[in-house]
CSV table of C-alpha atoms in Angstrom, one decimal:
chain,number,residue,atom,x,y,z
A,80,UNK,CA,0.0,0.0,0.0
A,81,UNK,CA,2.7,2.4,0.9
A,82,UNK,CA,4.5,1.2,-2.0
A,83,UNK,CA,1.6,2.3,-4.5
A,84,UNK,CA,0.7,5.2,-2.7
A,85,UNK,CA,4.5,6.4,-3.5
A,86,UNK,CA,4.2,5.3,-6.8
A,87,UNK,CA,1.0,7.1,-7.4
A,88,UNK,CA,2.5,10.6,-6.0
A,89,UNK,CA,6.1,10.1,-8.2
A,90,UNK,CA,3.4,9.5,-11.4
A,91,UNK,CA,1.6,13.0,-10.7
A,92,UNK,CA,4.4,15.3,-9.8
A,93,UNK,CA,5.9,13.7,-13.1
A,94,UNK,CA,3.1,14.8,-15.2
A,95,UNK,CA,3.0,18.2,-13.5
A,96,UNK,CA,7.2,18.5,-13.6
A,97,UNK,CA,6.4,17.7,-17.8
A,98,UNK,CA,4.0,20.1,-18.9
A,99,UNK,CA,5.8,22.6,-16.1
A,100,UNK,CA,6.1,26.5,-17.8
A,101,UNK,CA,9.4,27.1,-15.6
A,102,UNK,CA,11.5,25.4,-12.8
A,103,UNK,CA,10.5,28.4,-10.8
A,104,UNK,CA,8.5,25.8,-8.4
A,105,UNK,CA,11.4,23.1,-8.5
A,106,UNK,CA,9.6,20.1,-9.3
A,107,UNK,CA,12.4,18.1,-9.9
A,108,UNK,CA,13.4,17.4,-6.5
A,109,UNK,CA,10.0,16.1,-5.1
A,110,UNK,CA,9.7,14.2,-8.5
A,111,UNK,CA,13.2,12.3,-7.4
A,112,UNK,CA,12.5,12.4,-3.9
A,113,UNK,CA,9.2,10.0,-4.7
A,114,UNK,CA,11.0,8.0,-7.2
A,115,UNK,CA,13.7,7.4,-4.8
A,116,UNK,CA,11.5,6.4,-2.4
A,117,UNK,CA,9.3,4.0,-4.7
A,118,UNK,CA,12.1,2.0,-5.8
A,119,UNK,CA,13.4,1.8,-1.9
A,120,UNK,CA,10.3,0.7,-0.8
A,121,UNK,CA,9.8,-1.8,-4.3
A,122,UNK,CA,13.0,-3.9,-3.3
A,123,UNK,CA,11.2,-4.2,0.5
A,124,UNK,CA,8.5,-5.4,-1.4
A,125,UNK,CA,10.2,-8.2,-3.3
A,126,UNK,CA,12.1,-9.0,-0.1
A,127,UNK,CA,9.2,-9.3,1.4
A,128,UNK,CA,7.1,-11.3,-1.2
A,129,UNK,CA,10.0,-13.4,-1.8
A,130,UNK,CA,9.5,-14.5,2.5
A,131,UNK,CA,5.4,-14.5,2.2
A,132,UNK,CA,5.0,-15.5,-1.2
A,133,UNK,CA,1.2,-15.0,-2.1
A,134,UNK,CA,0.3,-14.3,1.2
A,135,UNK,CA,1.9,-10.9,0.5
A,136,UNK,CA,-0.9,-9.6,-2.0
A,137,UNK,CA,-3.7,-10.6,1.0
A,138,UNK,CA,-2.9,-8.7,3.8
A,139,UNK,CA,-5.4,-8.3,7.1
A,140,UNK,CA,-7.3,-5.5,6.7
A,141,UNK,CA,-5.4,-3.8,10.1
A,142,UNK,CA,-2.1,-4.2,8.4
A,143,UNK,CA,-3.6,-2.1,4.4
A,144,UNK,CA,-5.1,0.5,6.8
A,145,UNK,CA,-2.2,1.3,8.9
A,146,UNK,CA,0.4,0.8,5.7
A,147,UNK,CA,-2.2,3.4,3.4
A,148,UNK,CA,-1.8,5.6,6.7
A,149,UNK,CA,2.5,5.3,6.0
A,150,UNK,CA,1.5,5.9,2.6
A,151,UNK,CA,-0.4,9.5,3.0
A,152,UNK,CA,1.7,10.5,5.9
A,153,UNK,CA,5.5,9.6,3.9
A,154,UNK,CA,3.6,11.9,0.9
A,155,UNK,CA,3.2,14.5,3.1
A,156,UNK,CA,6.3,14.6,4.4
A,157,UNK,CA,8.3,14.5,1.2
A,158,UNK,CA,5.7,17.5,0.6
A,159,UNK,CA,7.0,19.6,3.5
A,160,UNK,CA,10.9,18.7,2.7
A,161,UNK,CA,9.9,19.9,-0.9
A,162,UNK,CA,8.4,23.3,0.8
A,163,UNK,CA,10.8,23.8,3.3
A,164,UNK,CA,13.5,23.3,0.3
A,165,UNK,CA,11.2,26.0,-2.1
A,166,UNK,CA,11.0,28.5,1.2
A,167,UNK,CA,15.1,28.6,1.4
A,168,UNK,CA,16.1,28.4,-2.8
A,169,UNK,CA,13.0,31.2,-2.8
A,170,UNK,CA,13.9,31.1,-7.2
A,171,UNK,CA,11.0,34.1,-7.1
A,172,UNK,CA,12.2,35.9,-4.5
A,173,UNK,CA,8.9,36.2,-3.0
A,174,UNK,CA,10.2,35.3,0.6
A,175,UNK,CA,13.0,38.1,0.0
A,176,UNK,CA,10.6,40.5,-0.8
A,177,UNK,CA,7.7,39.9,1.7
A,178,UNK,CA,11.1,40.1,4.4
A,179,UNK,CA,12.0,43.4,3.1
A,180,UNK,CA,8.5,45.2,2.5
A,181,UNK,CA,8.3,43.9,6.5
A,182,UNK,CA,10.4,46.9,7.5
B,892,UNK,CA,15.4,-2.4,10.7
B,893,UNK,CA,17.7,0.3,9.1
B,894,UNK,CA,17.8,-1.0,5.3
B,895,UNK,CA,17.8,3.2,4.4
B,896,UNK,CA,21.8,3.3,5.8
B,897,UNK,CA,23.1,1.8,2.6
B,898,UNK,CA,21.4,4.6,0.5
B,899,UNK,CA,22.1,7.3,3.0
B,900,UNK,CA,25.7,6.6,2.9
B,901,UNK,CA,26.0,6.5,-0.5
B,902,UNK,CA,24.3,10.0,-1.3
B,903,UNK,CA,26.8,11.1,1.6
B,904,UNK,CA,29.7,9.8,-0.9
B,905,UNK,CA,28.2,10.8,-3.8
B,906,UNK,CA,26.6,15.0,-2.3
B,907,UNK,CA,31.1,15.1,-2.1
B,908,UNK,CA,31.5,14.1,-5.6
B,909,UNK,CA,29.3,16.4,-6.7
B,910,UNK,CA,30.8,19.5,-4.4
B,911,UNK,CA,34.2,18.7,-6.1
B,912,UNK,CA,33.0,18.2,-9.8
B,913,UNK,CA,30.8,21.3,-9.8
B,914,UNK,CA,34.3,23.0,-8.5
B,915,UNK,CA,35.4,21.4,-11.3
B,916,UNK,CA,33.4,23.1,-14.1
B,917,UNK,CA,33.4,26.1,-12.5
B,918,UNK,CA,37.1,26.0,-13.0
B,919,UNK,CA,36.1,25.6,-16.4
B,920,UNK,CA,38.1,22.1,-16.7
B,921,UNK,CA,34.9,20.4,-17.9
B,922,UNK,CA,33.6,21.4,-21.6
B,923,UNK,CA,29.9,21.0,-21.9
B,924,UNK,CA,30.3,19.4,-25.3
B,925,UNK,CA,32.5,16.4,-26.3
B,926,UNK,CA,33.3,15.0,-29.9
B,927,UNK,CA,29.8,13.1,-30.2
B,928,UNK,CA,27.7,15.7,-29.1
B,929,UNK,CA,25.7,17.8,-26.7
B,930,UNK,CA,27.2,16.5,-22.8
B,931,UNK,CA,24.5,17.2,-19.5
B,932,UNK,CA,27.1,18.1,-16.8
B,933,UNK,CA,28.5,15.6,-14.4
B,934,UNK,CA,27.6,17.3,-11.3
B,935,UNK,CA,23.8,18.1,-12.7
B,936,UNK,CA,23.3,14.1,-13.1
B,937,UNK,CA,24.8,13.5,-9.9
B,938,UNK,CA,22.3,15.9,-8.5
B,939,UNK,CA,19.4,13.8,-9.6
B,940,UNK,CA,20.6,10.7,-8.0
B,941,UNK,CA,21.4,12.4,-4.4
B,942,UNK,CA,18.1,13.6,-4.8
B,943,UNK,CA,16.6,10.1,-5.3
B,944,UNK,CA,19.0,8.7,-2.4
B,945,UNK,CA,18.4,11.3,0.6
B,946,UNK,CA,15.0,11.8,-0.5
B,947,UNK,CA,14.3,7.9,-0.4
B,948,UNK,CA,16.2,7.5,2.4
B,949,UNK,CA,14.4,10.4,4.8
B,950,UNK,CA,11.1,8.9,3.7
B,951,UNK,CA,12.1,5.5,4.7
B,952,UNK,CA,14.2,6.2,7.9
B,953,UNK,CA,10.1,8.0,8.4
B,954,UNK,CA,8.6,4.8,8.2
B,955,UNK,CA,11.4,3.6,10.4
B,956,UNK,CA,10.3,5.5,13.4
B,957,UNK,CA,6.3,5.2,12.6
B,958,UNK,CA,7.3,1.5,13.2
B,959,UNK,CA,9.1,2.4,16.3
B,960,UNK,CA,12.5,1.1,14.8
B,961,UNK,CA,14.6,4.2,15.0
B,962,UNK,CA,14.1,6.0,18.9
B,963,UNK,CA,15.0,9.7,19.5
B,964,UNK,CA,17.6,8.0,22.6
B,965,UNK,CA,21.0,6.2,22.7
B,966,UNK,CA,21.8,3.7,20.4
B,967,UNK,CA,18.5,5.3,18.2
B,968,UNK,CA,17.9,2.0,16.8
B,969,UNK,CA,16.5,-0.9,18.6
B,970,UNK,CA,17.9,-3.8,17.1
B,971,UNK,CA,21.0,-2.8,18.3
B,972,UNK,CA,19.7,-3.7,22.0
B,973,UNK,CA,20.5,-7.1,21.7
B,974,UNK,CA,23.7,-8.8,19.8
B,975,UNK,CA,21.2,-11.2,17.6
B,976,UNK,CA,18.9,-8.3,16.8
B,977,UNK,CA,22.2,-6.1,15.6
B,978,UNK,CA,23.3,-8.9,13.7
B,979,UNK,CA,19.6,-9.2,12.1
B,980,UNK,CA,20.0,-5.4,11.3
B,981,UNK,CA,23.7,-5.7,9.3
B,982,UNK,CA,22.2,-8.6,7.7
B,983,UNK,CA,19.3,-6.8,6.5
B,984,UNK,CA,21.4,-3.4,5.7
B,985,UNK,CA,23.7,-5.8,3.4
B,986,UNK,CA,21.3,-7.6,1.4
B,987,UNK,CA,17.8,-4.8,1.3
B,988,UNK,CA,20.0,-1.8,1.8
B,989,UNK,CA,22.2,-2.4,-0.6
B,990,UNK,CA,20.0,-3.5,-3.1
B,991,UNK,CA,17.9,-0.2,-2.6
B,992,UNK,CA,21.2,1.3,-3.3
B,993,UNK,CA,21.9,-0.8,-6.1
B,994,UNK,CA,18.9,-0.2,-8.0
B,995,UNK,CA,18.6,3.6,-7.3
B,996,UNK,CA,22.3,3.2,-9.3
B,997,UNK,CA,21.0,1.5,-11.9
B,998,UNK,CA,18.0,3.2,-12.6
B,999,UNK,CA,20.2,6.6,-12.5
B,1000,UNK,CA,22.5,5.1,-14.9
B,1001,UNK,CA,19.2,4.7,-17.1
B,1002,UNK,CA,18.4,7.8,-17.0
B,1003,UNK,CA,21.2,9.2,-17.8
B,1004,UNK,CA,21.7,7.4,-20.8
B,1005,UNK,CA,18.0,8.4,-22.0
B,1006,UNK,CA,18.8,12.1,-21.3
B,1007,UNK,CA,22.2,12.2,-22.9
B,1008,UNK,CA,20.1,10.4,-26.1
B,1009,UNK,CA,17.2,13.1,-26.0
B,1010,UNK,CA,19.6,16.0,-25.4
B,1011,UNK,CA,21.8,14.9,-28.7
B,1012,UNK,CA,18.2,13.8,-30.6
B,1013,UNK,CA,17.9,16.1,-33.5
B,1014,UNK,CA,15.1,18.6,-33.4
B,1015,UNK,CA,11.7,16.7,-34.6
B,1016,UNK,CA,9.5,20.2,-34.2
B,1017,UNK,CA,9.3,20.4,-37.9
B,1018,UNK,CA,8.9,16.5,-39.1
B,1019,UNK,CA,5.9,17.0,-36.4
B,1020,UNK,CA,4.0,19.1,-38.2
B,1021,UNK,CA,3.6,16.7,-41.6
């Protein structure tokens, strides 16, 4: 589940980094960040299925809840690196700006 | 139990490679074109695959500590409590780790190549439009 959540996330910020008009909003490094972490968590998942064999694709219901809750959470946090990241490149200089017009 | 090491210490390696190519090119050492054709920097790819290694690993050593693996105290990870349990978490780090490592290389590699094979295609703007 956390596996295809990841996957699901790297597929859309993929699209969006594609038909992107500038880097301004630096894509790029929450496109790799969820790629990275999809193919991390796909060789945990043949490690694992390679111990459970098809037992792996029927998991109790406890166990999908708890790894889609991994799933949302490990999206939103490779959302907040990606914004904390944005904040401190500031490629607009909107930060900059808002700081000086502050005095 | 702590699989994301192997990764972590590779985009460690590999963040210092970068620092001393992109002093490279700066230095100008580095031409961005070679005999076959348009070259993407060294230090640019590099970028993407330290951005694929700490990004993977932060997100895994996160599921780490939602499984109560990795503890904010002295020795931060609890299979290293007990001498069977560390040797559980080495064997895990040398055979998942480094595969996650491994394949984060390979599929860099792959990209790479398709980028370097894009950048040099020739421009198919005009063939589009017939």
């Amino acid at each position: 589940m956390t596996l295809l959540i990841t996957v699901f996330a790297a597929i859309i910020v993929s699209v969006k980094w594609y038909f992107r008009e500038d880097d301004s909003h630096k894509l790029g490094i929450l496109m790799f960040l969820y790629w990275g972490a999809s193919l991390m968590w796909f060789v945990d998942a043949v490690f694992e299925y390679s111990e459970l064999k098809a037992q792996y694709f029927t998991p109790p219901i406890e166990d999908m809840i708890n790894d889609a809750f991994l799933g949302l959470s490990a999206v939103a946090l490779g959302l907040i690196i990606w914004l904390v990241r944005l904040f401190i490149l500031d490629p607009k200089g909107k930060i900059k700006q808002s700081l000086k017009n502050a005095k | 139990m702590a699989c994301f090491t192997a990764p972590l210490v590779e985009s460690v390696i590999v963040s210092a490679v970068t620092k001393a190519e992109e002093k490279k090119e700066m230095s100008g050492s580095n031409a961005s074109t070679n005999g076959t054709g348009i070259k993407i920097p060294l230090s640019r790819r590099l970028k993407w695959l330290t951005n694929m290694l700490y990004g993977g690993s932060a997100i895994l050593a996160f599921e780490h500590i939602w499984h109560g693996e990795i503890v904010p105290w002295f020795p931060f990870l609890t299979a290293m409590s007990n001498a069977k349990d560390t040797a559980n978490m080495l064997n895990e780090i040398a055979t998942v780790g480094v595969s996650m490592a491994g394949l984060i290389t390979v599929v860099w590699l792959g990209v790479c190549a398709v980028a370097t094979s894009i950048v040099n295609r020739p421009d198919n703007t005009e063939t589009s439009k017939i």
